[in-house]
PDB file of C-alpha atoms in Angstrom:
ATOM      1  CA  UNK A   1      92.027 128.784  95.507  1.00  0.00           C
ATOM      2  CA  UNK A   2      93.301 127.251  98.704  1.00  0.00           C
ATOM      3  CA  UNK A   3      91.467 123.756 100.252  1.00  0.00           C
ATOM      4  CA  UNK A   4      89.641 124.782 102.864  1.00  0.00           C
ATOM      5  CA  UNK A   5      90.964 122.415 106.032  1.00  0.00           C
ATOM      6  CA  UNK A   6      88.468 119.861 107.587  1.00  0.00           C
ATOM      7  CA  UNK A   7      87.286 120.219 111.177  1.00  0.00           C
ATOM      8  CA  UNK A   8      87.908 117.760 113.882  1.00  0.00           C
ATOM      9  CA  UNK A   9      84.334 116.573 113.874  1.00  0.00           C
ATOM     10  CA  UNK A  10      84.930 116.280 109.820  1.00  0.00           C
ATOM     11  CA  UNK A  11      88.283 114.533 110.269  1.00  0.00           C
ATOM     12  CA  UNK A  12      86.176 112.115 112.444  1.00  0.00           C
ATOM     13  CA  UNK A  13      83.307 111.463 110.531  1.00  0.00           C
ATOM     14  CA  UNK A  14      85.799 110.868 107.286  1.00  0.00           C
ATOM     15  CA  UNK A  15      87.866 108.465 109.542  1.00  0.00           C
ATOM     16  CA  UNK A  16      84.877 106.608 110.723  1.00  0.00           C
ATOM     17  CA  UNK A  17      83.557 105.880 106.615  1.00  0.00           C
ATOM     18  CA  UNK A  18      86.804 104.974 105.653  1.00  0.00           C
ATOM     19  CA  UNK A  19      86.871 101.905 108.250  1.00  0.00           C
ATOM     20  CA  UNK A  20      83.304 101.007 107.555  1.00  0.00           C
ATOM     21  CA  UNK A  21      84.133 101.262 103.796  1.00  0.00           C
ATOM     22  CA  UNK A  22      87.762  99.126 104.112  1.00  0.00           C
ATOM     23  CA  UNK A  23      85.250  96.342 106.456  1.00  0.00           C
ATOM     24  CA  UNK A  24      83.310  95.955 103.802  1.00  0.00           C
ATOM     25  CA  UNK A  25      85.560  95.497 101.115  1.00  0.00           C
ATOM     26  CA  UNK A  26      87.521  92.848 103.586  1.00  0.00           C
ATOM     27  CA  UNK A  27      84.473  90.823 103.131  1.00  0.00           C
ATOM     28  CA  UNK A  28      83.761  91.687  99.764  1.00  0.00           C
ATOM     29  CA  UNK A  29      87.247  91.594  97.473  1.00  0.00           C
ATOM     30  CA  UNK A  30      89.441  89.154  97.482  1.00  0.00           C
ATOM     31  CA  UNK A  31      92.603  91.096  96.929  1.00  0.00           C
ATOM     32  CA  UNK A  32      92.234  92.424 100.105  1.00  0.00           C
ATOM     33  CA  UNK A  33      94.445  90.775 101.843  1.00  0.00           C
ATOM     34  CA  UNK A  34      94.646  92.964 104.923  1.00  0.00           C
ATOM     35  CA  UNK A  35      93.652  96.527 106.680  1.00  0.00           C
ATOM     36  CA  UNK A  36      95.163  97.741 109.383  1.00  0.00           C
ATOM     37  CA  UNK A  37      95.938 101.203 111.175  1.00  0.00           C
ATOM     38  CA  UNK A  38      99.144 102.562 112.378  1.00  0.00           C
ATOM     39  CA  UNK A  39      99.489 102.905 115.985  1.00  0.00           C
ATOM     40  CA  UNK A  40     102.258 106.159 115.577  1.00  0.00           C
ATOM     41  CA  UNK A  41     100.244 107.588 112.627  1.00  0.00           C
ATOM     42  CA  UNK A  42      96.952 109.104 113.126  1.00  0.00           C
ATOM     43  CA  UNK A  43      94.140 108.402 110.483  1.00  0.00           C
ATOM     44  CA  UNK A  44      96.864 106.150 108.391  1.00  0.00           C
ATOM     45  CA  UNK A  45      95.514 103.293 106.907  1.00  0.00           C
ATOM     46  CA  UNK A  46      97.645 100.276 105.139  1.00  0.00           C
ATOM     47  CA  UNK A  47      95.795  98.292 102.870  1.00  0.00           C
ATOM     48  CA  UNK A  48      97.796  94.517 101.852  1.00  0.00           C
ATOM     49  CA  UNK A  49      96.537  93.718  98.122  1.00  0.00           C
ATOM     50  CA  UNK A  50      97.104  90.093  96.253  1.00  0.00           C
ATOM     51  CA  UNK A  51      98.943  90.460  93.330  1.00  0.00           C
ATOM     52  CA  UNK A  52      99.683  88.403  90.184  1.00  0.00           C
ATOM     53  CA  UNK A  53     102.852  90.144  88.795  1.00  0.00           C
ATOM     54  CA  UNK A  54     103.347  91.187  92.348  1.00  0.00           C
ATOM     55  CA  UNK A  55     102.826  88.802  95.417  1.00  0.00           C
ATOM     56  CA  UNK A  56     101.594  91.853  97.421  1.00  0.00           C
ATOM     57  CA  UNK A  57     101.180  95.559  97.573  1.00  0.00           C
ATOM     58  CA  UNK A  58     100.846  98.056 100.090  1.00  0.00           C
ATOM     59  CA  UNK A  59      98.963 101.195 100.083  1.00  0.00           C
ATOM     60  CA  UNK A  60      99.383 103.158 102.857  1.00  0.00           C
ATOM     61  CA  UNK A  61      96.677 105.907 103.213  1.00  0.00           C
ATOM     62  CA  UNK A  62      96.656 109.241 104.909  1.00  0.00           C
ATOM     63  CA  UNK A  63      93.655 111.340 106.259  1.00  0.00           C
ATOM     64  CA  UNK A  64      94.903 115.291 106.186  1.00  0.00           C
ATOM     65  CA  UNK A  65      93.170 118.036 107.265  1.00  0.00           C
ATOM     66  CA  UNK A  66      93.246 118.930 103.202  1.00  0.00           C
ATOM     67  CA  UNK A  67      93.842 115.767 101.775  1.00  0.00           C
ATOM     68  CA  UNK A  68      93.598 111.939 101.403  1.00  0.00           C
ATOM     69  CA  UNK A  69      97.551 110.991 100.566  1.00  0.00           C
ATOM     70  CA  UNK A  70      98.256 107.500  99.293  1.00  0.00           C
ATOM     71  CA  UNK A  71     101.575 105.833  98.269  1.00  0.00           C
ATOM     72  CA  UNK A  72     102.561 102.161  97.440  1.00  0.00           C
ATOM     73  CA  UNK A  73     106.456 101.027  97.381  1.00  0.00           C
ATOM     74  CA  UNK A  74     107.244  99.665  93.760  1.00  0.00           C
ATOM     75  CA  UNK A  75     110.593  99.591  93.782  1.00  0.00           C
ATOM     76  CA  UNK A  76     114.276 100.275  95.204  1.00  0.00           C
ATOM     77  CA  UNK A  77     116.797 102.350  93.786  1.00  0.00           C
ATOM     78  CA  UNK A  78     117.434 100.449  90.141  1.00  0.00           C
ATOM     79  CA  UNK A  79     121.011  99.098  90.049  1.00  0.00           C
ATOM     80  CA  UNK A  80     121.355  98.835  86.551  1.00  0.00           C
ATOM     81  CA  UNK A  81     120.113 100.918  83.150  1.00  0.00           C
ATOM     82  CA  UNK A  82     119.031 103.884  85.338  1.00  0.00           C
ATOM     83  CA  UNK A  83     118.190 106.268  82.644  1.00  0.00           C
ATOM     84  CA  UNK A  84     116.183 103.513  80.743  1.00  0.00           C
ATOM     85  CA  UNK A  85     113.302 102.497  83.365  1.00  0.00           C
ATOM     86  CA  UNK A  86     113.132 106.361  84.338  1.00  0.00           C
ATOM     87  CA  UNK A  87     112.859 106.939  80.833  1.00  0.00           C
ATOM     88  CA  UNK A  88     109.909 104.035  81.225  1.00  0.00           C
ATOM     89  CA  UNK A  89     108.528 105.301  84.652  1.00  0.00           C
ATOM     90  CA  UNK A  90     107.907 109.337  82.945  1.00  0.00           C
ATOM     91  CA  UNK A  91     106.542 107.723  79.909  1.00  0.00           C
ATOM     92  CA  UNK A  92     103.944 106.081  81.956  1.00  0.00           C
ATOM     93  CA  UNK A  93     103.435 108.825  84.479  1.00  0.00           C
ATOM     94  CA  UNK A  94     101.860 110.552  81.499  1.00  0.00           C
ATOM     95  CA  UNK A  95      99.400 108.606  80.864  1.00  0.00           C
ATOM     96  CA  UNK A  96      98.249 107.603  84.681  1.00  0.00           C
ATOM     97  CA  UNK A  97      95.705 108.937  85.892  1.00  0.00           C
ATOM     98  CA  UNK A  98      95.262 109.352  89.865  1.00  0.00           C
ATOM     99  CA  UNK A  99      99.078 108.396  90.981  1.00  0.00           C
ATOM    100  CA  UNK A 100     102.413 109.521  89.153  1.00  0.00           C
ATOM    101  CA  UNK A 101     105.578 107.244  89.713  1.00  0.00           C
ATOM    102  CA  UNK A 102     108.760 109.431  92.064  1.00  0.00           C
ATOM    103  CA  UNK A 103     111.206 109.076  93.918  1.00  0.00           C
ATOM    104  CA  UNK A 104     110.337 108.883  97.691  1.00  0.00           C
ATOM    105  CA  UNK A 105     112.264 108.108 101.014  1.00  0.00           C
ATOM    106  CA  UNK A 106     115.090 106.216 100.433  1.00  0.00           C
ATOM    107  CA  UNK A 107     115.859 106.678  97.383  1.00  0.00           C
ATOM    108  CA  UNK A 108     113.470 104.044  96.063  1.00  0.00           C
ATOM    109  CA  UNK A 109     110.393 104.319  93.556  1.00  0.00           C
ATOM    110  CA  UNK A 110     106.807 105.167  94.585  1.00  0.00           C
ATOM    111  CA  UNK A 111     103.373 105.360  93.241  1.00  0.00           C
ATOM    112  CA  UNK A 112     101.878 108.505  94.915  1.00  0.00           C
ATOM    113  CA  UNK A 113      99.001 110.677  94.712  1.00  0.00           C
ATOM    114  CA  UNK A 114      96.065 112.438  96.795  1.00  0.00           C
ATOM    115  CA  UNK A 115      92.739 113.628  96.544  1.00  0.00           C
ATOM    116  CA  UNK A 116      90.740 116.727  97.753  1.00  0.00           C
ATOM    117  CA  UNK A 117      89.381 115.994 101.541  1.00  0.00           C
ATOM    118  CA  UNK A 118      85.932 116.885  99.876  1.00  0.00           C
ATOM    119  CA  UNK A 119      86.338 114.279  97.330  1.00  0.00           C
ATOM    120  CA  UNK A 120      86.983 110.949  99.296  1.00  0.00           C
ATOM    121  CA  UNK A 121      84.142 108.445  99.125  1.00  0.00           C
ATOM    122  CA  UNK A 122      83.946 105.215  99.092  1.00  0.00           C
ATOM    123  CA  UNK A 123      83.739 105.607  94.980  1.00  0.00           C
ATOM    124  CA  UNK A 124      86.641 107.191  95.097  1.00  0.00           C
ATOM    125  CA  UNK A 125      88.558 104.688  97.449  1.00  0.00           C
ATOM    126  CA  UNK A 126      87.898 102.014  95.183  1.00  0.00           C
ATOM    127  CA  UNK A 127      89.507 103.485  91.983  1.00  0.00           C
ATOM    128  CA  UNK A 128      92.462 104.636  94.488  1.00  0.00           C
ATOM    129  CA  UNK A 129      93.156 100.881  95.333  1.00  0.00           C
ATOM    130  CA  UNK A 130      91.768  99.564  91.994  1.00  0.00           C
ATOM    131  CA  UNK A 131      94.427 102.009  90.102  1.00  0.00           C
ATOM    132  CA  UNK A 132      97.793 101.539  92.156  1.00  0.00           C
ATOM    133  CA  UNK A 133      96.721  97.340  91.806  1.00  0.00           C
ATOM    134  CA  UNK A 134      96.454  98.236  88.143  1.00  0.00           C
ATOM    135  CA  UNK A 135      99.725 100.525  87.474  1.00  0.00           C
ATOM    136  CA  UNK A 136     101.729  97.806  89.923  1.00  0.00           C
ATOM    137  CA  UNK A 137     100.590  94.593  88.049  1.00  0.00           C
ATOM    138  CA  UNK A 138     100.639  96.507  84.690  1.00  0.00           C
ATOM    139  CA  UNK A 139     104.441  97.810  85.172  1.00  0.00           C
ATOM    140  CA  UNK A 140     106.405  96.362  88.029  1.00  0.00           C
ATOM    141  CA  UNK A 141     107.695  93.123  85.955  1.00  0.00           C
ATOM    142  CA  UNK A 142     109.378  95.230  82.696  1.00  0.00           C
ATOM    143  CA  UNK A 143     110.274  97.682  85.734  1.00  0.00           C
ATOM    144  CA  UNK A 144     112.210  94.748  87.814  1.00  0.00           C
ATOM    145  CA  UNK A 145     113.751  93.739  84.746  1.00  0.00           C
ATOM    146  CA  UNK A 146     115.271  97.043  83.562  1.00  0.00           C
ATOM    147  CA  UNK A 147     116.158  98.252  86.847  1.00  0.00           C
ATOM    148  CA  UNK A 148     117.587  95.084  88.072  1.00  0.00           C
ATOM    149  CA  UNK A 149     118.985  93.321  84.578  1.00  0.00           C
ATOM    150  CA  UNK A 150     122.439  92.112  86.062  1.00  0.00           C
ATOM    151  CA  UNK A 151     119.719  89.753  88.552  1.00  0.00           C
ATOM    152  CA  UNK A 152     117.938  88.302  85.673  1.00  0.00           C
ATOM    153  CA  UNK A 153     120.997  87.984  83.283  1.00  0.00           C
ATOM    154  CA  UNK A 154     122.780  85.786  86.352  1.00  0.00           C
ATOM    155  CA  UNK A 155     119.690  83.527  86.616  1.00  0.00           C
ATOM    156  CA  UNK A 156     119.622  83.326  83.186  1.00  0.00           C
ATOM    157  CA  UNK A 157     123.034  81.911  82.755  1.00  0.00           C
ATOM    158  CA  UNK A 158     122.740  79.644  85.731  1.00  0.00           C
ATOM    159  CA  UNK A 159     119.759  77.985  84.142  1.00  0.00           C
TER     160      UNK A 159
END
């Protein structure tokens, strides 16, 4: 069963609720840091969240025709014990629900995921955000630490 694509006037109204909704939530949530819209991008959206593992995380937001694409950058390409935080990232991407960990652009680690045009509501924006905050705080420390051991073993030694 194919998506069926949204009209202009569609694309518009969906555009329109998801400023009003991000607004909002500037006033309302704290770990908003920051909205703003690309100027190149049509109907992208990046969202700045407060972390606590993390200082800050980015979710940039797409509008398709189809879909509502989201992504966050967790990490670059590991340096050390490859296999081991893939190994980690898989684990995890079976039990996530809404995003799945990859490899994007780059060569570096993502969150991704999307949802059916028809679907997107400000519900549904909420758990987007409140999910990548959650799989970001929840994993990117053990992540950093795997990926990136020879870092922490130099501090270490230095202390």
């Amino acid at each position: 069963m194919t998506r069926r694509a949204a009209t202009e006037e569609q694309l518009l109204s969906m555009e329109q609720m998801i400023d009003e909704w991000f607004a909002q939530q500037k006033a309302e949530l704290p770990i908003l840091l920051d909205v703003s819209r690309d100027e190149d991008i049509p109907r992208r959206w990046y969202a700045r969240l407060k972390g606590e593992e993390r200082d800050v995380t980015t979710v940039w937001l797409t509008l398709g025709q189809r879909t509502l694409k989201y992504e966050t950058y967790f990490l670059p390409w590991p340096e050390t014990n490859r296999e081991q935080l893939f190994e980690l990232l898989l684990r995890r991407n079976y039990d996530l629900v809404g995003a799945q960990f990859g490899i994007g652009p780059e060569e570096a680690i993502f969150l991704t995921g999307e949802l059916p045009f028809q679907s997107v509501d400000g519900d549904e924006l909420d758990r987007v955000l409140g999910s990548i905050w959650e799989f970001v705080e929840r994993y990117w420390s053990a992540a950093l630490k795997i990926g990136f051991a020879n870092y922490f073993a130099d501090s270490t030694e230095r202390e």
